[in-house]
C-alpha cells in the first residue's frame, strides 16, 4: 500500500517520525532520536536504510552519528539545510570576496537583497553535507579571497546549533566561533526544503525517482543490509487494476503473481543460505541474492528536496505520459505541499489522468 508522509521541513524545523517505521507501541526506543530535530532527521534516514528503527540493539543516537562521521558516509546529511544571512557593506569589495568563496561549491543557494543605502544582505542556504565538506573540495582558488576559512567556520558553527552531533568533528565546529551573520527562517521555494517518507512502492519506481537526485537528499532501504526474504511486493497499479483477468489467465497458462513472488523469495532464501554456508558473509550473500528479487519488491525511502525541485518533479511525474505508479506517488506529494504552501503551488491544476489512474497535473 502506497504511503506518503511529510516528516520534516526546514521552515518549521520540526520532525514527525512515521509510525510505520516505529515499534508496535508507536514509540521510538529511548536510545534513539535523542538529539535535535535536525540530528534526528539524519539518524532516521540512516535507520531507514538499515531498517533498524524497530531493532532495540541498533546504535544509540550519539553512536550512530559518531559512526557516520568516522566512516565519512555523509549522504544522510544531504537531507538537512540551513539558511544564514550575512549583512555586507555596499561600499567595499566584501560581497565579491564572499561570492568567490562559493565558486565550484555544490549544495548552496545564494540570494542577495538590498537592506538600506549602505548594506545588503547575502542569504546562503547550505546543505549540511556541503557545509561539513566545506574544507574538503575546491579550496585552492576560493581561499585567495581571504574569506574562505572565515565563512566555512561561520557556516559550520551555525550548523552546529541545528545538528550538533552530525556536525561534530568538522573543521570549524570544534570551537564555538564568534558567529557572523544570523540563522534565519528559509523563505522562498529554493530555500525551503521538505522531506517525505515514502513506503509501499516498488524498486522500479525508485529507479525512476532517483533520476531527480539534483539538489535532493535520498536515503533508501538497503537490500544489502536488510533481509528481504519475507518482504512484500508492490505490484504496479495496472496489474492491480487487471488482477482478475490476470489471475484467470495465470490459472490457465502459468503461475499466479503470488506464485511468482513466493518462488523468487524461496530462491532468494536458498541462494543466501548457500552462499553463507560456503563462506560468504551475510552482507555479501544478500547483495548477491537480491538479484533474484523482482523490480516489484516493496521498498521505503526518505526523499528531500526544495519546494522548487518538488514542483519540477511533480510537473514531470504527474503527467498522463508518466508511469502510473510514480504518478500516484507525486499526486499525493503535490496535495500535501499545496495545502502546506499554497502560495508556491497555486498555479498548478489537476484533472483525472487519461488512463484513469490518479491525476494529470499541469501549470496554469
Short mmCIF file of C-alpha atoms in Angstrom, two decimals:
data_model
loop_
_atom_site.label_atom_id
_atom_site.label_comp_id
_atom_site.label_asym_id
_atom_site.label_seq_id
_atom_site.Cartn_x
_atom_site.Cartn_y
_atom_site.Cartn_z
CA UNK A 1 0.00 0.00 0.00
CA UNK A 2 1.37 3.41 -1.01
CA UNK A 3 2.34 5.60 1.95
CA UNK A 4 3.40 9.24 1.56
CA UNK A 5 4.01 11.43 4.64
CA UNK A 6 5.74 14.77 5.03
CA UNK A 7 8.02 14.29 8.01
CA UNK A 8 10.17 17.44 8.07
CA UNK A 9 10.54 20.86 6.52
CA UNK A 10 13.29 23.39 7.03
CA UNK A 11 10.84 26.26 7.59
CA UNK A 12 9.25 24.77 10.72
CA UNK A 13 12.25 22.70 11.78
CA UNK A 14 10.00 20.04 13.30
CA UNK A 15 10.28 16.29 12.70
CA UNK A 16 7.48 13.73 12.78
CA UNK A 17 8.77 10.17 12.72
CA UNK A 18 6.36 8.00 10.70
CA UNK A 19 4.58 5.37 12.78
CA UNK A 20 5.21 2.77 10.06
CA UNK A 21 8.90 2.51 11.00
CA UNK A 22 8.48 2.52 14.79
CA UNK A 23 7.96 -0.39 17.21
CA UNK A 24 4.41 -1.69 17.66
CA UNK A 25 3.68 0.69 20.54
CA UNK A 26 4.34 3.64 18.21
CA UNK A 27 7.18 4.99 20.33
CA UNK A 28 10.90 5.06 19.48
CA UNK A 29 13.32 3.29 21.79
CA UNK A 30 14.72 5.55 24.50
CA UNK A 31 18.23 5.49 22.99
CA UNK A 32 17.00 6.54 19.51
CA UNK A 33 16.37 10.12 18.33
CA UNK A 34 17.71 11.84 21.44
CA UNK A 35 19.14 15.00 19.85
CA UNK A 36 17.75 17.96 17.89
CA UNK A 37 15.18 17.55 15.08
CA UNK A 38 17.99 18.11 12.55
CA UNK A 39 20.17 15.38 14.04
CA UNK A 40 17.16 13.11 14.40
CA UNK A 41 16.21 13.55 10.74
CA UNK A 42 19.69 12.43 9.72
CA UNK A 43 19.52 9.48 12.12
CA UNK A 44 16.08 8.50 10.79
CA UNK A 45 17.42 8.50 7.23
CA UNK A 46 20.20 6.14 8.27
CA UNK A 47 17.87 3.85 10.17
CA UNK A 48 15.53 3.68 7.14
CA UNK A 49 18.47 2.39 5.10
CA UNK A 50 19.17 -0.33 7.66
CA UNK A 51 15.56 -0.98 8.73
CA UNK A 52 16.73 -0.57 12.31
CA UNK A 53 14.13 1.68 13.98
CA UNK A 54 12.46 -1.45 15.40
CA UNK A 55 15.71 -3.07 16.49
CA UNK A 56 16.41 -2.41 20.20
CA UNK A 57 20.06 -3.40 19.67
CA UNK A 58 20.73 -0.82 16.95
CA UNK A 59 23.06 2.09 17.65
CA UNK A 60 22.08 4.86 20.04
CA UNK A 61 21.83 8.34 18.60
CA UNK A 62 25.27 9.52 19.71
CA UNK A 63 26.89 6.30 18.50
CA UNK A 64 25.10 6.49 15.15
CA UNK A 65 26.40 9.99 14.40
CA UNK A 66 29.87 9.07 15.66
CA UNK A 67 29.94 6.09 13.30
CA UNK A 68 28.78 8.13 10.28
CA UNK A 69 31.39 10.80 10.96
CA UNK A 70 34.13 8.20 11.35
CA UNK A 71 33.39 6.42 8.06
CA UNK A 72 32.61 9.67 6.21
CA UNK A 73 29.45 8.41 4.50
CA UNK A 74 27.56 11.70 4.72
CA UNK A 75 24.79 11.02 2.23
CA UNK A 76 22.22 11.18 5.04
CA UNK A 77 23.44 14.72 5.84
CA UNK A 78 22.12 15.76 2.43
CA UNK A 79 18.54 15.93 3.78
CA UNK A 80 19.19 18.89 6.08
CA UNK A 81 19.64 22.54 5.09
CA UNK A 82 20.13 25.80 6.98
CA UNK A 83 19.82 29.42 5.85
CA UNK A 84 22.29 32.01 7.15
CA UNK A 85 22.07 35.73 6.37
CA UNK A 86 25.15 37.99 6.28
CA UNK A 87 24.99 41.81 6.26
CA UNK A 88 27.59 43.28 3.90
CA UNK A 89 28.82 46.83 3.36
CA UNK A 90 27.92 48.07 -0.15
CA UNK A 91 30.91 50.41 -0.36
CA UNK A 92 33.57 47.69 -0.20
CA UNK A 93 34.60 44.61 -2.16
CA UNK A 94 33.25 42.41 0.64
CA UNK A 95 30.35 40.98 -1.43
CA UNK A 96 32.78 39.90 -4.15
CA UNK A 97 35.02 38.27 -1.53
CA UNK A 98 32.05 36.35 -0.10
CA UNK A 99 30.78 35.20 -3.50
CA UNK A 100 34.18 33.94 -4.68
CA UNK A 101 34.19 31.56 -1.72
CA UNK A 102 31.24 29.70 -3.24
CA UNK A 103 32.84 29.17 -6.65
CA UNK A 104 32.63 25.44 -7.57
CA UNK A 105 30.90 24.68 -4.30
CA UNK A 106 27.83 22.44 -4.80
CA UNK A 107 24.96 22.47 -2.34
CA UNK A 108 24.49 26.22 -1.85
CA UNK A 109 21.76 28.64 -2.95
CA UNK A 110 22.54 32.36 -2.82
CA UNK A 111 20.13 35.33 -2.67
CA UNK A 112 21.26 38.97 -2.50
CA UNK A 113 18.85 41.68 -1.28
CA UNK A 114 19.27 45.38 -0.50
CA UNK A 115 18.95 46.25 3.16
CA UNK A 116 19.43 50.03 3.09
CA UNK A 117 21.64 52.61 1.35
CA UNK A 118 24.77 51.22 2.96
CA UNK A 119 24.29 47.48 3.40
CA UNK A 120 22.93 44.48 1.55
CA UNK A 121 22.05 41.01 2.75
CA UNK A 122 23.60 37.82 1.46
CA UNK A 123 21.34 34.85 2.21
CA UNK A 124 23.09 31.50 1.98
CA UNK A 125 21.08 28.28 2.07
CA UNK A 126 23.54 25.46 2.57
CA UNK A 127 23.12 21.72 2.54
CA UNK A 128 24.62 20.22 5.69
CA UNK A 129 26.71 17.79 3.66
CA UNK A 130 28.19 20.69 1.68
CA UNK A 131 28.79 22.70 4.85
CA UNK A 132 30.50 19.79 6.52
CA UNK A 133 32.73 19.22 3.48
CA UNK A 134 33.50 22.95 3.07
CA UNK A 135 37.23 22.45 3.56
CA UNK A 136 37.39 19.23 1.51
CA UNK A 137 36.82 20.33 -2.09
CA UNK A 138 37.95 23.19 -4.33
CA UNK A 139 39.97 25.04 -1.72
CA UNK A 140 42.81 26.40 -3.87
CA UNK A 141 41.25 29.29 -5.84
CA UNK A 142 38.48 30.50 -3.47
CA UNK A 143 40.83 30.65 -0.49
CA UNK A 144 42.66 33.57 -2.12
CA UNK A 145 39.70 35.80 -1.24
CA UNK A 146 40.75 35.78 2.41
CA UNK A 147 37.19 34.98 3.50
CA UNK A 148 37.23 31.27 2.74
CA UNK A 149 38.14 29.90 6.18
CA UNK A 150 36.07 32.57 7.89
CA UNK A 151 32.83 31.71 6.05
CA UNK A 152 33.42 27.98 6.49
CA UNK A 153 33.83 28.40 10.25
CA UNK A 154 30.71 30.58 10.43
CA UNK A 155 28.54 28.13 8.47
CA UNK A 156 29.76 25.14 10.46
CA UNK A 157 29.19 26.98 13.73
CA UNK A 158 25.59 27.81 12.78
CA UNK A 159 25.07 24.22 11.60
CA UNK A 160 26.26 23.07 15.00
CA UNK A 161 23.21 24.69 16.59
CA UNK A 162 20.85 22.77 14.29
CA UNK A 163 22.64 19.40 14.19
CA UNK A 164 25.32 19.27 16.92
CA UNK A 165 26.03 15.54 16.69
CA UNK A 166 26.07 15.41 12.89
CA UNK A 167 28.48 18.31 12.52
CA UNK A 168 30.71 17.19 15.39
CA UNK A 169 34.33 16.88 14.34
CA UNK A 170 34.00 19.15 11.32
CA UNK A 171 36.93 21.55 10.94
CA UNK A 172 35.24 24.70 12.11
CA UNK A 173 32.93 23.23 14.73
CA UNK A 174 35.50 22.14 17.30
CA UNK A 175 35.45 25.58 18.89
CA UNK A 176 32.43 27.84 19.12
CA UNK A 177 33.20 30.57 16.63
CA UNK A 178 32.26 34.22 17.09
CA UNK A 179 29.32 33.98 14.73
CA UNK A 180 28.96 36.26 11.75
CA UNK A 181 25.52 36.61 10.22
CA UNK A 182 22.42 35.09 11.69
CA UNK A 183 20.47 31.88 11.33
CA UNK A 184 17.18 32.77 9.62
CA UNK A 185 13.98 31.04 8.54
CA UNK A 186 14.03 29.94 4.89
CA UNK A 187 11.51 31.82 2.77
CA UNK A 188 11.49 31.19 -0.96
CA UNK A 189 10.94 27.97 -2.89
CA UNK A 190 14.68 27.32 -3.26
CA UNK A 191 15.37 27.86 0.44
CA UNK A 192 12.55 25.75 1.93
CA UNK A 193 13.14 22.01 1.83
CA UNK A 194 10.55 19.31 2.53
CA UNK A 195 11.30 15.69 3.44
CA UNK A 196 8.89 12.84 2.71
CA UNK A 197 8.71 9.29 3.98
CA UNK A 198 7.59 7.09 1.08
CA UNK A 199 6.69 3.44 1.57
CA UNK A 200 4.87 0.63 -0.21
CA UNK A 201 6.41 1.47 -3.59
CA UNK A 202 8.38 -0.77 -5.95
CA UNK A 203 12.08 -0.53 -6.57
CA UNK A 204 11.07 0.05 -10.17
CA UNK A 205 9.53 3.34 -9.06
CA UNK A 206 12.61 4.38 -7.08
CA UNK A 207 14.85 3.63 -10.08
CA UNK A 208 12.91 6.44 -11.78
CA UNK A 209 12.71 8.72 -8.75
CA UNK A 210 16.47 8.79 -8.14
CA UNK A 211 16.94 10.38 -11.56
CA UNK A 212 15.82 13.56 -9.80
CA UNK A 213 18.82 13.50 -7.46
CA UNK A 214 19.95 17.03 -8.37
CA UNK A 215 19.76 19.15 -5.20
CA UNK A 216 18.00 16.34 -3.31
CA UNK A 217 18.60 14.03 -0.38
CA UNK A 218 17.82 10.35 -0.90
CA UNK A 219 18.03 7.52 1.66
CA UNK A 220 16.53 4.18 0.63
CA UNK A 221 16.17 0.82 2.32
CA UNK A 222 19.27 -1.25 1.55
CA UNK A 223 18.88 -4.77 0.15
CA UNK A 224 22.50 -5.48 1.17
CA UNK A 225 21.82 -4.85 4.85
CA UNK A 226 18.16 -5.92 5.10
CA UNK A 227 16.78 -9.44 4.80
CA UNK A 228 14.11 -9.28 2.07
CA UNK A 229 13.03 -12.92 2.19
CA UNK A 230 9.61 -12.08 3.66
CA UNK A 231 9.17 -8.58 2.23
CA UNK A 232 6.02 -7.58 0.41
CA UNK A 233 5.99 -6.78 -3.29
CA UNK A 234 4.37 -3.58 -4.59
CA UNK A 235 2.63 -4.65 -7.78
CA UNK A 236 2.13 -1.98 -10.43
CA UNK A 237 -1.31 -0.26 -10.45
CA UNK A 238 -2.06 -1.64 -13.92
CA UNK A 239 -1.52 -5.18 -12.63
CA UNK A 240 -3.76 -4.47 -9.65
CA UNK A 241 -6.43 -2.99 -11.93
CA UNK A 242 -6.43 -6.07 -14.16
CA UNK A 243 -5.87 -8.52 -11.33
CA UNK A 244 -8.98 -10.61 -12.01
CA UNK A 245 -8.18 -11.15 -15.68
CA UNK A 246 -4.51 -11.79 -14.93
CA UNK A 247 -5.32 -14.34 -12.26
CA UNK A 248 -7.70 -16.18 -14.56
CA UNK A 249 -5.14 -16.24 -17.35
CA UNK A 250 -2.46 -17.32 -14.89
CA UNK A 251 -4.53 -20.28 -13.71
CA UNK A 252 -4.89 -21.41 -17.28
CA UNK A 253 -1.36 -20.81 -18.55
CA UNK A 254 1.18 -20.24 -15.77
CA UNK A 255 1.81 -19.24 -12.18
CA UNK A 256 -0.19 -16.53 -10.41
CA UNK A 257 1.56 -13.34 -9.39
CA UNK A 258 1.59 -14.66 -5.84
CA UNK A 259 3.28 -17.87 -7.00
CA UNK A 260 5.95 -15.87 -8.81
CA UNK A 261 6.61 -13.80 -5.70
CA UNK A 262 6.83 -16.89 -3.48
CA UNK A 263 9.21 -18.72 -5.85
CA UNK A 264 11.51 -15.70 -6.07
CA UNK A 265 11.55 -15.36 -2.29
CA UNK A 266 12.32 -19.05 -1.88
CA UNK A 267 15.12 -18.88 -4.45
CA UNK A 268 16.46 -15.81 -2.61
CA UNK A 269 16.48 -17.70 0.70
CA UNK A 270 18.12 -20.78 -0.81
CA UNK A 271 20.80 -18.71 -2.54
CA UNK A 272 21.53 -16.71 0.59
CA UNK A 273 21.90 -19.85 2.71
CA UNK A 274 24.15 -21.50 0.10
CA UNK A 275 26.47 -18.50 -0.06
CA UNK A 276 26.68 -18.15 3.72
CA UNK A 277 27.34 -21.88 4.14
CA UNK A 278 30.17 -21.68 1.62
CA UNK A 279 31.96 -18.84 3.39
CA UNK A 280 30.39 -15.57 2.27
CA UNK A 281 29.47 -13.04 4.94
CA UNK A 282 25.80 -12.13 5.31
CA UNK A 283 26.02 -8.72 3.66
CA UNK A 284 27.81 -10.13 0.62
CA UNK A 285 25.34 -13.01 0.40
CA UNK A 286 22.34 -10.68 0.48
CA UNK A 287 23.99 -8.42 -2.08
CA UNK A 288 24.33 -11.35 -4.47
CA UNK A 289 20.96 -12.98 -3.77
CA UNK A 290 18.96 -9.78 -4.21
CA UNK A 291 19.37 -10.08 -7.97
CA UNK A 292 16.74 -12.83 -7.87
CA UNK A 293 14.09 -10.50 -6.48
CA UNK A 294 11.90 -8.59 -8.91
CA UNK A 295 11.52 -4.88 -9.60
CA UNK A 296 8.19 -5.06 -7.76
CA UNK A 297 9.96 -5.64 -4.43
CA UNK A 298 8.45 -3.17 -1.99
CA UNK A 299 10.80 -0.56 -0.58
CA UNK A 300 10.81 2.59 1.55
CA UNK A 301 12.84 5.77 1.44
CA UNK A 302 13.12 9.34 2.59
CA UNK A 303 13.34 11.87 -0.22
CA UNK A 304 14.13 15.52 0.50
CA UNK A 305 14.12 18.42 -1.94
CA UNK A 306 13.48 22.13 -2.15
CA UNK A 307 9.95 23.23 -2.96
CA UNK A 308 11.22 24.42 -6.34
CA UNK A 309 12.66 20.99 -7.07
CA UNK A 310 9.49 19.24 -5.86
CA UNK A 311 7.50 21.40 -8.26
CA UNK A 312 9.67 20.29 -11.16
CA UNK A 313 9.34 16.64 -10.13
CA UNK A 314 5.55 16.90 -9.82
CA UNK A 315 5.18 18.51 -13.25
CA UNK A 316 7.27 15.72 -14.82
CA UNK A 317 5.89 12.74 -12.94
CA UNK A 318 2.21 13.66 -12.54
CA UNK A 319 1.50 13.77 -16.25
CA UNK A 320 -0.60 11.49 -18.45
CA UNK A 321 2.62 10.28 -20.03
CA UNK A 322 4.26 9.36 -16.72
CA UNK A 323 4.29 5.87 -15.26
CA UNK A 324 1.11 5.30 -13.27
CA UNK A 325 2.83 4.19 -10.07
CA UNK A 326 5.10 7.23 -9.79
CA UNK A 327 2.16 9.45 -10.83
CA UNK A 328 0.13 8.26 -7.84
CA UNK A 329 3.05 9.00 -5.52
CA UNK A 330 3.68 12.52 -6.84
CA UNK A 331 -0.07 13.22 -6.78
CA UNK A 332 -0.04 12.68 -3.02
CA UNK A 333 3.07 14.80 -2.57
CA UNK A 334 1.50 17.61 -4.60
CA UNK A 335 -1.65 17.79 -2.47
CA UNK A 336 0.35 17.79 0.76
CA UNK A 337 2.63 20.57 -0.47
CA UNK A 338 -0.21 22.60 -1.94
CA UNK A 339 -2.07 22.54 1.36
CA UNK A 340 1.05 23.48 3.34
CA UNK A 341 2.42 26.13 0.94
CA UNK A 342 -0.47 27.30 -1.29
CA UNK A 343 1.44 30.41 -2.40
CA UNK A 344 4.13 28.24 -4.02
CA UNK A 345 1.76 25.79 -5.74
CA UNK A 346 -1.29 27.95 -6.52
CA UNK A 347 -0.59 27.89 -10.26
CA UNK A 348 -0.80 24.11 -10.62
CA UNK A 349 -4.07 22.45 -11.56
CA UNK A 350 -5.16 18.83 -11.81
CA UNK A 351 -7.65 16.67 -13.71
CA UNK A 352 -8.20 12.88 -13.93
CA UNK A 353 -5.41 11.12 -15.81
CA UNK A 354 -6.34 9.67 -19.18
CA UNK A 355 -5.67 6.10 -18.06
CA UNK A 356 -7.94 6.55 -15.03
CA UNK A 357 -5.09 6.14 -12.54
CA UNK A 358 -4.51 9.26 -10.47
CA UNK A 359 -4.33 12.84 -11.73
CA UNK A 360 -2.62 14.74 -14.51
CA UNK A 361 -1.10 17.92 -13.03
CA UNK A 362 -0.02 20.88 -15.12
CA UNK A 363 0.87 24.53 -14.73
CA UNK A 364 -1.78 27.16 -15.43
#
